[in-house]
GROMACS .gro file of C-alpha atoms in nm:
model
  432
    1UNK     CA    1  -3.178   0.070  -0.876
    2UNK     CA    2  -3.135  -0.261  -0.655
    3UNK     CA    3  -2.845  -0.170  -0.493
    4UNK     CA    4  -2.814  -0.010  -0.115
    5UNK     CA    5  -2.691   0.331  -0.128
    6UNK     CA    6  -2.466   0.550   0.115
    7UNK     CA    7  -2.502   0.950   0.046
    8UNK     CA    8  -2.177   1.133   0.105
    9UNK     CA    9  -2.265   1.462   0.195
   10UNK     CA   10  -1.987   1.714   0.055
   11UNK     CA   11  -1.959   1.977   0.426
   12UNK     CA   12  -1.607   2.134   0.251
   13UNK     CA   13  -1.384   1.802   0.293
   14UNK     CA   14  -1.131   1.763  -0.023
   15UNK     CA   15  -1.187   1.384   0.055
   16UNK     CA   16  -1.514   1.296  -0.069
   17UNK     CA   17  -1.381   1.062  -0.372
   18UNK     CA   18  -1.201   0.870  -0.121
   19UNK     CA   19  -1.490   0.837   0.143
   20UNK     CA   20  -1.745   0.758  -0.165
   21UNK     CA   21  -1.471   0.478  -0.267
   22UNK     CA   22  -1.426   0.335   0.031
   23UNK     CA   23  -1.785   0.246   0.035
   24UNK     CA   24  -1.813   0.136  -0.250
   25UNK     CA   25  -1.512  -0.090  -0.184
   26UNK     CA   26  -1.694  -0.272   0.105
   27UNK     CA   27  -1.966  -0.377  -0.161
   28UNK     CA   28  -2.223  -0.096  -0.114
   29UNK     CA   29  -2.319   0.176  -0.323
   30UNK     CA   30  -2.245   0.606  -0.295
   31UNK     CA   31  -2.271   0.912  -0.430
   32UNK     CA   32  -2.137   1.211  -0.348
   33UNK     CA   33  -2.423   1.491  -0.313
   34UNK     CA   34  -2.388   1.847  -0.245
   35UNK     CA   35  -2.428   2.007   0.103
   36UNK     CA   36  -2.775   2.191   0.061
   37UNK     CA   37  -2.934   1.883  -0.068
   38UNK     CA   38  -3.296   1.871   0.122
   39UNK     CA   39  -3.445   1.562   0.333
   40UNK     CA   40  -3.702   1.570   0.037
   41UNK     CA   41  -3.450   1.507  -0.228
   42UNK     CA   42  -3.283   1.210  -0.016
   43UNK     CA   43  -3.622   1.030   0.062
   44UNK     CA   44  -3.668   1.079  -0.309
   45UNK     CA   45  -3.326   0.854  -0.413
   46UNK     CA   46  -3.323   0.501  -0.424
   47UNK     CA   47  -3.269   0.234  -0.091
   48UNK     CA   48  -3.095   0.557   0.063
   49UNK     CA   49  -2.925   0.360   0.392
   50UNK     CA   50  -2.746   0.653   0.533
   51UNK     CA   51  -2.559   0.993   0.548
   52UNK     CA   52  -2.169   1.063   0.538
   53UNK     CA   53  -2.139   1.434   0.681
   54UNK     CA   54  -1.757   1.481   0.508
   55UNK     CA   55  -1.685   1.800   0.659
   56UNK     CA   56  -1.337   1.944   0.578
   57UNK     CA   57  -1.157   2.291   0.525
   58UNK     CA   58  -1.372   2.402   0.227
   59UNK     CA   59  -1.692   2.450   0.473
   60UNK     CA   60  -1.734   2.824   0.425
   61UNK     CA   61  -1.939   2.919   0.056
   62UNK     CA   62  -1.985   3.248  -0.040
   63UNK     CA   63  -1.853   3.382   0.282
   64UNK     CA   64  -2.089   3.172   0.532
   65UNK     CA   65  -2.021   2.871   0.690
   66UNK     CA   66  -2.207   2.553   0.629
   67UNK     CA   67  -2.320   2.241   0.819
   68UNK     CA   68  -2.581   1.957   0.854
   69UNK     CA   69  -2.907   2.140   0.818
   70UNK     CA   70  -3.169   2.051   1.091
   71UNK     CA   71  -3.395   1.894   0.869
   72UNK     CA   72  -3.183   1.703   0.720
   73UNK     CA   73  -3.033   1.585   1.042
   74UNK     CA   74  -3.370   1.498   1.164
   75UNK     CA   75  -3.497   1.273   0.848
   76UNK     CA   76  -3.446   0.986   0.996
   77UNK     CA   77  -3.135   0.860   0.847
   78UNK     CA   78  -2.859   0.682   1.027
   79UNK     CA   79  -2.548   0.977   1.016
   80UNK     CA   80  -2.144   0.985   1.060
   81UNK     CA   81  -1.939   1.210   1.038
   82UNK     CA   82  -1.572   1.296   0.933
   83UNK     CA   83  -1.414   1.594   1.032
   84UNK     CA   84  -1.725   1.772   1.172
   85UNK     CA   85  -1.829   1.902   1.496
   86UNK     CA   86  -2.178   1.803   1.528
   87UNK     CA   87  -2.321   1.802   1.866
   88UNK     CA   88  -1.987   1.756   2.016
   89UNK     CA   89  -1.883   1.521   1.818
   90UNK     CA   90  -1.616   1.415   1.564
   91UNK     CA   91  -1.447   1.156   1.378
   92UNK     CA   92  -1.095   1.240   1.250
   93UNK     CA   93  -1.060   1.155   0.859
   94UNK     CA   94  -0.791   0.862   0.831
   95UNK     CA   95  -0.491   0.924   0.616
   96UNK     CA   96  -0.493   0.608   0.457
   97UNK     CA   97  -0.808   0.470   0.233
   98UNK     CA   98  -0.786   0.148   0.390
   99UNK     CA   99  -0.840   0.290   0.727
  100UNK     CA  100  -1.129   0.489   0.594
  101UNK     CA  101  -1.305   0.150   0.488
  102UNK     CA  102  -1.258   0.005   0.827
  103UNK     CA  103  -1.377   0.347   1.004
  104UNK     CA  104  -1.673   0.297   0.811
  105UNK     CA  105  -1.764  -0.093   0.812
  106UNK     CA  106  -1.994  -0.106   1.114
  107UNK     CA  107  -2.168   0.185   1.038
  108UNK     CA  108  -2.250   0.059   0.727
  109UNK     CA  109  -2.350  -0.230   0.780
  110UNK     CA  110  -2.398  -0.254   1.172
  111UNK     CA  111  -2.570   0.076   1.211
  112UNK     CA  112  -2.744   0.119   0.845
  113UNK     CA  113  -2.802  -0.202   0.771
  114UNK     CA  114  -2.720  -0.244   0.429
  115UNK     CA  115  -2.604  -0.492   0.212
  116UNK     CA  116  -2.324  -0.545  -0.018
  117UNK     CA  117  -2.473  -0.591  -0.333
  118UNK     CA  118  -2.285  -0.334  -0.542
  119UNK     CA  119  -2.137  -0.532  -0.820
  120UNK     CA  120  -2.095  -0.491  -1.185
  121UNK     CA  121  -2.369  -0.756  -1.302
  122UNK     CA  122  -2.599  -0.551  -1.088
  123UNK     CA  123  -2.482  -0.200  -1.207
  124UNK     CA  124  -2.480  -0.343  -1.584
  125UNK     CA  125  -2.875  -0.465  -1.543
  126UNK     CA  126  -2.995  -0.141  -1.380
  127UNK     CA  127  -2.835   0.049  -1.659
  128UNK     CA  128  -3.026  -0.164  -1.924
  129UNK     CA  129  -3.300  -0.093  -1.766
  130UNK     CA  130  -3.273   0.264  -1.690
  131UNK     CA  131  -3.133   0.305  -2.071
  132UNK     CA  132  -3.425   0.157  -2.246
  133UNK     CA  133  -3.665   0.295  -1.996
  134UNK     CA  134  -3.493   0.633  -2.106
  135UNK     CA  135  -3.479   0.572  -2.437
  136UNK     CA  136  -3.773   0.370  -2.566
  137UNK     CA  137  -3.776   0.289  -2.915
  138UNK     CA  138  -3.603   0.641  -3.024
  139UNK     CA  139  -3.266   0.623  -3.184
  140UNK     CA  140  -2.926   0.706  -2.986
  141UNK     CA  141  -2.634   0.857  -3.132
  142UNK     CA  142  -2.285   0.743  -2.959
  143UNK     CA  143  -1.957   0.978  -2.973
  144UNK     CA  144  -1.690   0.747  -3.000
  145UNK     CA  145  -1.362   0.806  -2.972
  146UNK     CA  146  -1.228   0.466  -2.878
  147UNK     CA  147  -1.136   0.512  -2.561
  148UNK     CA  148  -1.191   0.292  -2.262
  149UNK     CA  149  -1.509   0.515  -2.155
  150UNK     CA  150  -1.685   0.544  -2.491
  151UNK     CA  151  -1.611   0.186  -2.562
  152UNK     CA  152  -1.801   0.077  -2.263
  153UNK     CA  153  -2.079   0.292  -2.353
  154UNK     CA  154  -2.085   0.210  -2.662
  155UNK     CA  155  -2.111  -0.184  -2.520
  156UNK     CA  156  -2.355  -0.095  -2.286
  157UNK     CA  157  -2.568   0.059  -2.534
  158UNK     CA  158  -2.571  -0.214  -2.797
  159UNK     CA  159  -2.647  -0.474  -2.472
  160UNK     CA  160  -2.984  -0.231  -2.394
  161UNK     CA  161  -3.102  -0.110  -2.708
  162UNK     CA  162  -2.910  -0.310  -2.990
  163UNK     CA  163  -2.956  -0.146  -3.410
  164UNK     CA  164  -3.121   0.178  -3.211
  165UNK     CA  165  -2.771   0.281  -3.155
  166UNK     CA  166  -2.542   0.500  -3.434
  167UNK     CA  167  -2.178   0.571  -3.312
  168UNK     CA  168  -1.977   0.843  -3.518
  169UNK     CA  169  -1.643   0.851  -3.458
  170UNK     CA  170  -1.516   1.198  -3.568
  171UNK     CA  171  -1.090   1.234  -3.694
  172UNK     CA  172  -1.071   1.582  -3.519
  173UNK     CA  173  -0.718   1.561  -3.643
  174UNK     CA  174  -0.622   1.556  -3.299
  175UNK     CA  175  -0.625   1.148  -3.239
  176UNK     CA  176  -0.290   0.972  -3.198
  177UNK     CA  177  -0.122   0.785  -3.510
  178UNK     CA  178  -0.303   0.507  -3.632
  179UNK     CA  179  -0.617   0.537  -3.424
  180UNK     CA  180  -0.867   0.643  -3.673
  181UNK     CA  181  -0.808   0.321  -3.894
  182UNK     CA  182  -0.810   0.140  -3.553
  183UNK     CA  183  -1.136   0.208  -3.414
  184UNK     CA  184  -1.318   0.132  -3.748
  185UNK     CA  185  -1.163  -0.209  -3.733
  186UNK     CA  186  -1.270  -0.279  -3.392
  187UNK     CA  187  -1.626  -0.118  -3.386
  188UNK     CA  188  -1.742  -0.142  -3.750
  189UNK     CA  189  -1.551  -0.494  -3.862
  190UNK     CA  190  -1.549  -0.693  -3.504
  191UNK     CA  191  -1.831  -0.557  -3.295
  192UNK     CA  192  -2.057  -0.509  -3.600
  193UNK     CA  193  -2.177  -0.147  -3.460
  194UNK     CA  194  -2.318   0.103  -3.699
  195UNK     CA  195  -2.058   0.343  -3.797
  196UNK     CA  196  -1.961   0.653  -3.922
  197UNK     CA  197  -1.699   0.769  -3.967
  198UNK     CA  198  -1.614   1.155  -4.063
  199UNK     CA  199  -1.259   1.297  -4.129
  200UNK     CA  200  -1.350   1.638  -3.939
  201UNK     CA  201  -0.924   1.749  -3.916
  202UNK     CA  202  -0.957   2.052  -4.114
  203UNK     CA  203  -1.273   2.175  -3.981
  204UNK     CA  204  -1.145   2.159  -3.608
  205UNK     CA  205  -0.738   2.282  -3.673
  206UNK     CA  206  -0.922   2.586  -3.862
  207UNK     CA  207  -1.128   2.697  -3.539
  208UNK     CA  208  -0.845   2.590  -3.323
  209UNK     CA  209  -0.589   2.839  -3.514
  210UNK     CA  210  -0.447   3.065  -3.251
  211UNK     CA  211  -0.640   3.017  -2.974
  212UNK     CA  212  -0.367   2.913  -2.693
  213UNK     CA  213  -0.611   2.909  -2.382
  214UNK     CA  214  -0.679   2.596  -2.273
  215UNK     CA  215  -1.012   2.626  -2.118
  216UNK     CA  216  -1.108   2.781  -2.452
  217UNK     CA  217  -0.933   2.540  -2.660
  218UNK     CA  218  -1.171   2.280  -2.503
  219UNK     CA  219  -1.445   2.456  -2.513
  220UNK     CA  220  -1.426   2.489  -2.903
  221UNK     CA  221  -1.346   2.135  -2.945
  222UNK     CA  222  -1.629   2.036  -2.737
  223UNK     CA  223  -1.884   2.283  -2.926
  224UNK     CA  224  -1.743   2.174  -3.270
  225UNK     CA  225  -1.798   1.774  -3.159
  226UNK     CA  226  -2.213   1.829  -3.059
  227UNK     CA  227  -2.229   2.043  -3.427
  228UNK     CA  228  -2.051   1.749  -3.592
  229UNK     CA  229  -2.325   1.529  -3.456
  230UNK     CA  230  -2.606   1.722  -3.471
  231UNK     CA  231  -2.497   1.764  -3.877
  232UNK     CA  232  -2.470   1.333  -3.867
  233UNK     CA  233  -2.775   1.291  -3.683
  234UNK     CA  234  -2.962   1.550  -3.920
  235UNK     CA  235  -2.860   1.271  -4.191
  236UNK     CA  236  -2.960   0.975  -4.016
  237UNK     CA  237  -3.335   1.174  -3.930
  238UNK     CA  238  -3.501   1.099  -3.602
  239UNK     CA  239  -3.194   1.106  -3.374
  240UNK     CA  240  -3.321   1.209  -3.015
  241UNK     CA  241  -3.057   1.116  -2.796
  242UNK     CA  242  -2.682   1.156  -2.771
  243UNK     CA  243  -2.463   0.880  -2.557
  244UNK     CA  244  -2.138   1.042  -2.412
  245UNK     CA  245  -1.872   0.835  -2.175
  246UNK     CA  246  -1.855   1.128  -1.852
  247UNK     CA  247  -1.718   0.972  -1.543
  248UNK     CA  248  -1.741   1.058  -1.201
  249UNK     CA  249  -1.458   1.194  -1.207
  250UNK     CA  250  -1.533   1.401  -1.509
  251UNK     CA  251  -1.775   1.538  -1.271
  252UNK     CA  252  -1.619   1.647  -0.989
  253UNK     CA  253  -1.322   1.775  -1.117
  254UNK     CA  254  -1.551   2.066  -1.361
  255UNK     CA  255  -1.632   2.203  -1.007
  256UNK     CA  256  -1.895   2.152  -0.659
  257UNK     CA  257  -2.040   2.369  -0.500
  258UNK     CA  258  -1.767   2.399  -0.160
  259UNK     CA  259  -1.464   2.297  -0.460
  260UNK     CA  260  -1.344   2.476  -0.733
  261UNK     CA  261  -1.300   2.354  -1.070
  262UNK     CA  262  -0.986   2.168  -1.120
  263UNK     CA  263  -1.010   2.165  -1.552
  264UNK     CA  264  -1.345   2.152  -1.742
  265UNK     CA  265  -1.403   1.860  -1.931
  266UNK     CA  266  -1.549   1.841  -2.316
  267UNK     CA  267  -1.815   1.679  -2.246
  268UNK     CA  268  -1.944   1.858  -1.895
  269UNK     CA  269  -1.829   2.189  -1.943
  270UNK     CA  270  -1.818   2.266  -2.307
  271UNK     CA  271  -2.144   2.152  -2.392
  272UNK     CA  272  -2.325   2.401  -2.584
  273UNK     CA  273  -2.631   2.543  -2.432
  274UNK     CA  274  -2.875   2.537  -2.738
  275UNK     CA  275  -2.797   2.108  -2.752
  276UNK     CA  276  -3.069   1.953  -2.955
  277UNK     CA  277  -3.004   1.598  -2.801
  278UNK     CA  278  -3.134   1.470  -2.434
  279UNK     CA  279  -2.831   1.308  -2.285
  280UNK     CA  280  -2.779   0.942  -2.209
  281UNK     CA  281  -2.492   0.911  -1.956
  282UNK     CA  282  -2.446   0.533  -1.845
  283UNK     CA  283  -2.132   0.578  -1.667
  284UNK     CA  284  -2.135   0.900  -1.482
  285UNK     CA  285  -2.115   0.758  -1.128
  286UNK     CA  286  -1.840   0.542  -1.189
  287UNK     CA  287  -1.466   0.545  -1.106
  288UNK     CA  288  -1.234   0.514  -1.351
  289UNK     CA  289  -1.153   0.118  -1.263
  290UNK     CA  290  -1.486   0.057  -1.216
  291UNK     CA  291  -1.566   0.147  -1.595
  292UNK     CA  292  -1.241  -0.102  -1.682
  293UNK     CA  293  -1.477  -0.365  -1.450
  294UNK     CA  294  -1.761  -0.273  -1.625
  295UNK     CA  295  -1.621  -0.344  -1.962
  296UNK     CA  296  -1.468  -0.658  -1.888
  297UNK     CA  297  -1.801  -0.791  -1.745
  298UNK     CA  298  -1.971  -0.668  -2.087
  299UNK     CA  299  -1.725  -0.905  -2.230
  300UNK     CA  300  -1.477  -0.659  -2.421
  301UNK     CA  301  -1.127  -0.740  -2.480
  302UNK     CA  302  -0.888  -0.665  -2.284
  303UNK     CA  303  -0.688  -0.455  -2.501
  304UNK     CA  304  -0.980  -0.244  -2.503
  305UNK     CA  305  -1.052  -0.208  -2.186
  306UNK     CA  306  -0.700  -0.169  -2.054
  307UNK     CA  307  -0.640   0.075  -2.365
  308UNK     CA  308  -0.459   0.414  -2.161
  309UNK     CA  309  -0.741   0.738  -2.115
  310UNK     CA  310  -0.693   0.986  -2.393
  311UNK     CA  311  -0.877   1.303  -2.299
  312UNK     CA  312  -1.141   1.412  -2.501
  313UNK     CA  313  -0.990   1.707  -2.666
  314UNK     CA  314  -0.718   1.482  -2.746
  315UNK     CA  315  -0.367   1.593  -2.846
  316UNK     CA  316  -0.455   1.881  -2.809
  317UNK     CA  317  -0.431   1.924  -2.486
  318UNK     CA  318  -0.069   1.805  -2.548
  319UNK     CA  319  -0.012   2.072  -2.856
  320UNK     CA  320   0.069   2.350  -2.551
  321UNK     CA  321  -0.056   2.667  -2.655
  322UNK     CA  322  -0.210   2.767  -2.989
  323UNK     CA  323  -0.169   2.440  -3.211
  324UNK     CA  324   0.034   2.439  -3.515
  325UNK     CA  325   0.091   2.156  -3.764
  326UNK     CA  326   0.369   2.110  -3.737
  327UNK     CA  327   0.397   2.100  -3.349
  328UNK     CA  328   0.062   1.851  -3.370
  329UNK     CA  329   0.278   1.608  -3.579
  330UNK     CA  330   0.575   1.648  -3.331
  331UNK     CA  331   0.359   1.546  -3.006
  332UNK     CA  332   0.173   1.252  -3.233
  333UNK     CA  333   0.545   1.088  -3.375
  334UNK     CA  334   0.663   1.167  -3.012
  335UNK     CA  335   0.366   0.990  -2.879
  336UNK     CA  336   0.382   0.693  -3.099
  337UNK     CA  337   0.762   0.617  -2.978
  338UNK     CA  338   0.639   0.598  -2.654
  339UNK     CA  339   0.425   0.402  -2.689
  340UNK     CA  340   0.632   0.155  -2.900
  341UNK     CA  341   0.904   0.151  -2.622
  342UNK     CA  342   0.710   0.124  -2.363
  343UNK     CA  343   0.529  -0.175  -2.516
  344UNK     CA  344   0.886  -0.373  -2.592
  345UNK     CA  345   0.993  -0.279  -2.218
  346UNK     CA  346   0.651  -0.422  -2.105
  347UNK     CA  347   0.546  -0.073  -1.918
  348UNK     CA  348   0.235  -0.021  -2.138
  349UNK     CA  349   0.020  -0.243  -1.918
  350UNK     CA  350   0.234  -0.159  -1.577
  351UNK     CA  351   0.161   0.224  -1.643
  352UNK     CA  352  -0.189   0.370  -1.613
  353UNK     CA  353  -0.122   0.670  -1.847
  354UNK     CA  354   0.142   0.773  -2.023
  355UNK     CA  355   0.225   1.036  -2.364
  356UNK     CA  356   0.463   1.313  -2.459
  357UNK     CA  357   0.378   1.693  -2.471
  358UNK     CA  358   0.514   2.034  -2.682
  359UNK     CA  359   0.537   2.347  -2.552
  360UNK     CA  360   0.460   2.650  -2.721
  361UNK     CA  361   0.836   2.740  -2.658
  362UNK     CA  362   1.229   2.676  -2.841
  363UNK     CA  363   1.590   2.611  -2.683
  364UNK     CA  364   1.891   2.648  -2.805
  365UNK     CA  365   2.052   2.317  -2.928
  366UNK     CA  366   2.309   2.219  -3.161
  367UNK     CA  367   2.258   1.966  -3.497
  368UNK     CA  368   2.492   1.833  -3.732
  369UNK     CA  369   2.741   2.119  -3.556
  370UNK     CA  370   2.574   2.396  -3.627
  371UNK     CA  371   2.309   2.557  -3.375
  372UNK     CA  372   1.937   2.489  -3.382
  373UNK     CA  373   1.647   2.638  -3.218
  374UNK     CA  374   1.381   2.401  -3.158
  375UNK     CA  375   1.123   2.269  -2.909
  376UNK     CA  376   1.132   2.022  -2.614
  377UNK     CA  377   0.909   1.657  -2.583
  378UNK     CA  378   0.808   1.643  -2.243
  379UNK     CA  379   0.722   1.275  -2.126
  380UNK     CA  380   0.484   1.210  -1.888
  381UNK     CA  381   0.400   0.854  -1.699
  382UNK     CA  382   0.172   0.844  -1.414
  383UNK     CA  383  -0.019   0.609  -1.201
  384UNK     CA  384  -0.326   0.595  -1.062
  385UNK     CA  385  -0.638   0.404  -0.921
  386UNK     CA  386  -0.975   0.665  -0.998
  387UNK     CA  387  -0.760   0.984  -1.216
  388UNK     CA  388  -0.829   1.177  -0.855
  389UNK     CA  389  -0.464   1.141  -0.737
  390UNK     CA  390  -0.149   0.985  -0.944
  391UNK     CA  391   0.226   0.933  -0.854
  392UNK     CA  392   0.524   0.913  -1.117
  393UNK     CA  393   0.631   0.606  -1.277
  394UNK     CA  394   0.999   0.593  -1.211
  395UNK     CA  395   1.168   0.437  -1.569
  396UNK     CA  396   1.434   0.250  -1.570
  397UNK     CA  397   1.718   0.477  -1.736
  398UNK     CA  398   1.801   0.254  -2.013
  399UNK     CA  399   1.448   0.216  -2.131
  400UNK     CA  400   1.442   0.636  -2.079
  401UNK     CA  401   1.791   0.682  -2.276
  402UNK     CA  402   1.632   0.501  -2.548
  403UNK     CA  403   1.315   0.667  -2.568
  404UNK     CA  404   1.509   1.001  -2.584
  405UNK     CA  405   1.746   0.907  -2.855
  406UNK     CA  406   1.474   0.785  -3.076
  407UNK     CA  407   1.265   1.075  -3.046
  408UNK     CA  408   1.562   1.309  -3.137
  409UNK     CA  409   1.639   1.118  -3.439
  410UNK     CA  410   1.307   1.050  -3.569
  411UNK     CA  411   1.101   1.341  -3.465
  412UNK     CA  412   1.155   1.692  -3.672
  413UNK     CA  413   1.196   2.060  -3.485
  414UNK     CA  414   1.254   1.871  -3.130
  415UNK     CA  415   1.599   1.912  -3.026
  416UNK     CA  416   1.553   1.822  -2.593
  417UNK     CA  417   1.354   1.507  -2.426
  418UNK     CA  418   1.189   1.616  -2.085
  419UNK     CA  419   1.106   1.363  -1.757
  420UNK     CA  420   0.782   1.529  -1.598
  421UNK     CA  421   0.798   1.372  -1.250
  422UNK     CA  422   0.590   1.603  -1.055
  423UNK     CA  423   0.284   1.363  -0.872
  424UNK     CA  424  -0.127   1.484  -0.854
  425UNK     CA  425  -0.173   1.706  -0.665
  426UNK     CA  426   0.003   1.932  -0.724
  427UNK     CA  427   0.038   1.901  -1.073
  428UNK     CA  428  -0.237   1.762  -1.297
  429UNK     CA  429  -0.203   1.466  -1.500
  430UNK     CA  430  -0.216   1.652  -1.841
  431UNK     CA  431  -0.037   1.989  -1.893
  432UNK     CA  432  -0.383   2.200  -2.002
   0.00000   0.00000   0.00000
């Protein structure tokens, strides 16, 4: 790696994204690393510059309380610290991330010397690098789902290691309408990537039958995606590696060592333990707008790259409960009227992420004057910068009104339209 680095070392603080950002946003490089990490293992990382002690209210793991160890403090590197008593001293974390960039500037650069040469041409050539050094001549397989993360992936792979790469995009049945026939356009007719393409719906809304919890409802759609592959990649003979598009904050929200785990995700949690493939990982230390930058400097379009996040285990995650057919088609029409409206009212590129959910649950309502008993659409539209925070979009009520009155006309068994507009934390931005 070229670039400078900063360590953020994780001493209980529930601020360490916004510490390892605020580096990053003065042009240098971070990563946060856990609080037991040894003066061996920092020596051993790449143009280490310095140490962030991020100390906080989580500093106490299994019952004893934690701190800068004594070798680490005496390694040699330059160290600050937030919200720490060391030696006397401390340095109160700033509320807002702007200050926390400006806290930091001269020790950065001032005390550590380092130099801001964290951008996305350099990120893009390390990765080559590191990719083909990984991967040699042996043949990757890419799960592609079309999302912004895979996508970039998928166009960092083909700029490193070209025909080597295989992407199968899997129909888990689970995709929102008209994607399927989507992403074979773009990947297979316009970016000439090898494809394939396997209609999986059956096989996945079979396992999936009533199984409401929704740790284990990802868990068996991330188990049933690697067997999918390793099937494919039995076909296409000599498959070593699998590609997947986790993101930083993929990682820290499955769970550190001083946090707990917010929601696992498909592809860090529900991996299953007897995978066949060595992972390639390209983007796991990026933000989420740094994997839009990333894209855009790899040349995709736009519509790509500013495409909304669509979780892994898809709609279902947005199917409350155990998933039903009928419920699935309810939250994909639902979905798709969103998204139409918010297109025509201009909010798909204002708002970051937006889609409808179905409970598991009926009200009371009344059609064509008689009484009905059916479920609710829940609508949610938040904002964010890195998926780590995220505030309510507030709709304009005509745009809302309109939204509502199409869904209760054109989607079956939904009889009530529902504005979620609780922020992150303390809700998350999906329901499961």
């Amino acid at each position: 790696m070229k670039q400078d680095m900063l360590v953020v070392l994780d001493l209980g603080s529930t601020r360490n994204t916004d510490v390892a950002r605020a580096v990053r946003a003065l042009g240098v490089y971070s990563e946060i690393c856990n609080y037991d990490v040894t003066a061996a293992e920092l020596k051993a990382m790449p143009n280490v510059k310095g140490i962030i002690a991020n100390g906080g209210p989580n500093n106490e793991v299994d019952g004893v309380k934690i701190g800068l160890s004594d070798e680490v403090r005496n390694s040699g590197f330059p160290i600050y610290t937030f919200d720490y008593e060391e030696n006397g001293t401390m340095n109160p974390m700033p509320v807002e991330d702007a200050d926390i960039q400006e806290a930091l500037r001269s020790f950065v650069f001032d005390t550590c010397k380092a130099q801001p040469n964290w951008n996305m041409e350099n990120f893009i050539a390390d990765q080559v690098e590191l990719i083909r050094r990984q991967v040699g001549d042996q043949k990757v397989l890419l799960a592609l789902s079309g999302g912004v993360d895979s996508s970039v992936v998928a166009a960092l792979l083909l700029k490193a290691i070209g025909s080597q790469l295989t992407c199968v995009h899997v129909n888990h049945g689970l995709l929102r309408k008209g994607e399927p026939e989507q992403v074979v356009q773009v990947f297979r007719e316009e970016l000439n990537a090898n494809l394939v393409y396997v209609d999986a719906t059956d096989r996945f809304l079979d396992k999936l039958a009533g199984i409401a919890d929704p740790e284990k409802k990802r868990k068996i759609i991330g188990a049933e995606f690697i067997r999918v592959f390793e099937e494919e990649a039995r076909k296409l003979d000599g498959i070593k590696f699998l590609a997947q598009g986790t993101i930083y904050p993929d990682i820290v929200e499955s769970g550190t060592k001083t946090a707990k785990m917010v929601k696992s995700h498909h592809n860090v949690g529900g991996l299953p333990e007897d995978l066949q493939f060595d992972l390639v990982e390209p983007l796991k230390m990026l933000f989420k707008d740094e994997v839009r930058a990333c894209g855009s400097a790899l040349g995709l379009p736009d519509s790509m790259v500013y495409r909304q996040p669509f979780p892994g285990p898809g709609l279902g995650v947005r199917c409350l409960g155990a998933i039903t057919r009928d419920r699935l088609e309810a939250v994909r029409e639902s979905d798709a009227i969103l998204r139409e409206e918010f297109a025509k009212s201009g909010l798909d590129r204002k708002v970051w992420q937006y889609f409808t959910i179905v409970p598991d649950f009926k009200s009371v309502g009344v059609r064509d004057n008689a009484r009905c008993f059916d479920w609710p659409v829940i609508i949610r539209a938040v904002n964010t910068v890195d998926a780590m925070t995220a505030t309510v979009e507030q709709i304009d009520w005509p745009v809302l009104l309109k939204i509502t009155d199409r869904i209760l006309k054109e989607v079956p068994g939904v009889n009530r339209v529902c504005y979620d507009i609780s922020p992150k934390p303390t809700a998350t931005i999906e329901w499961e």
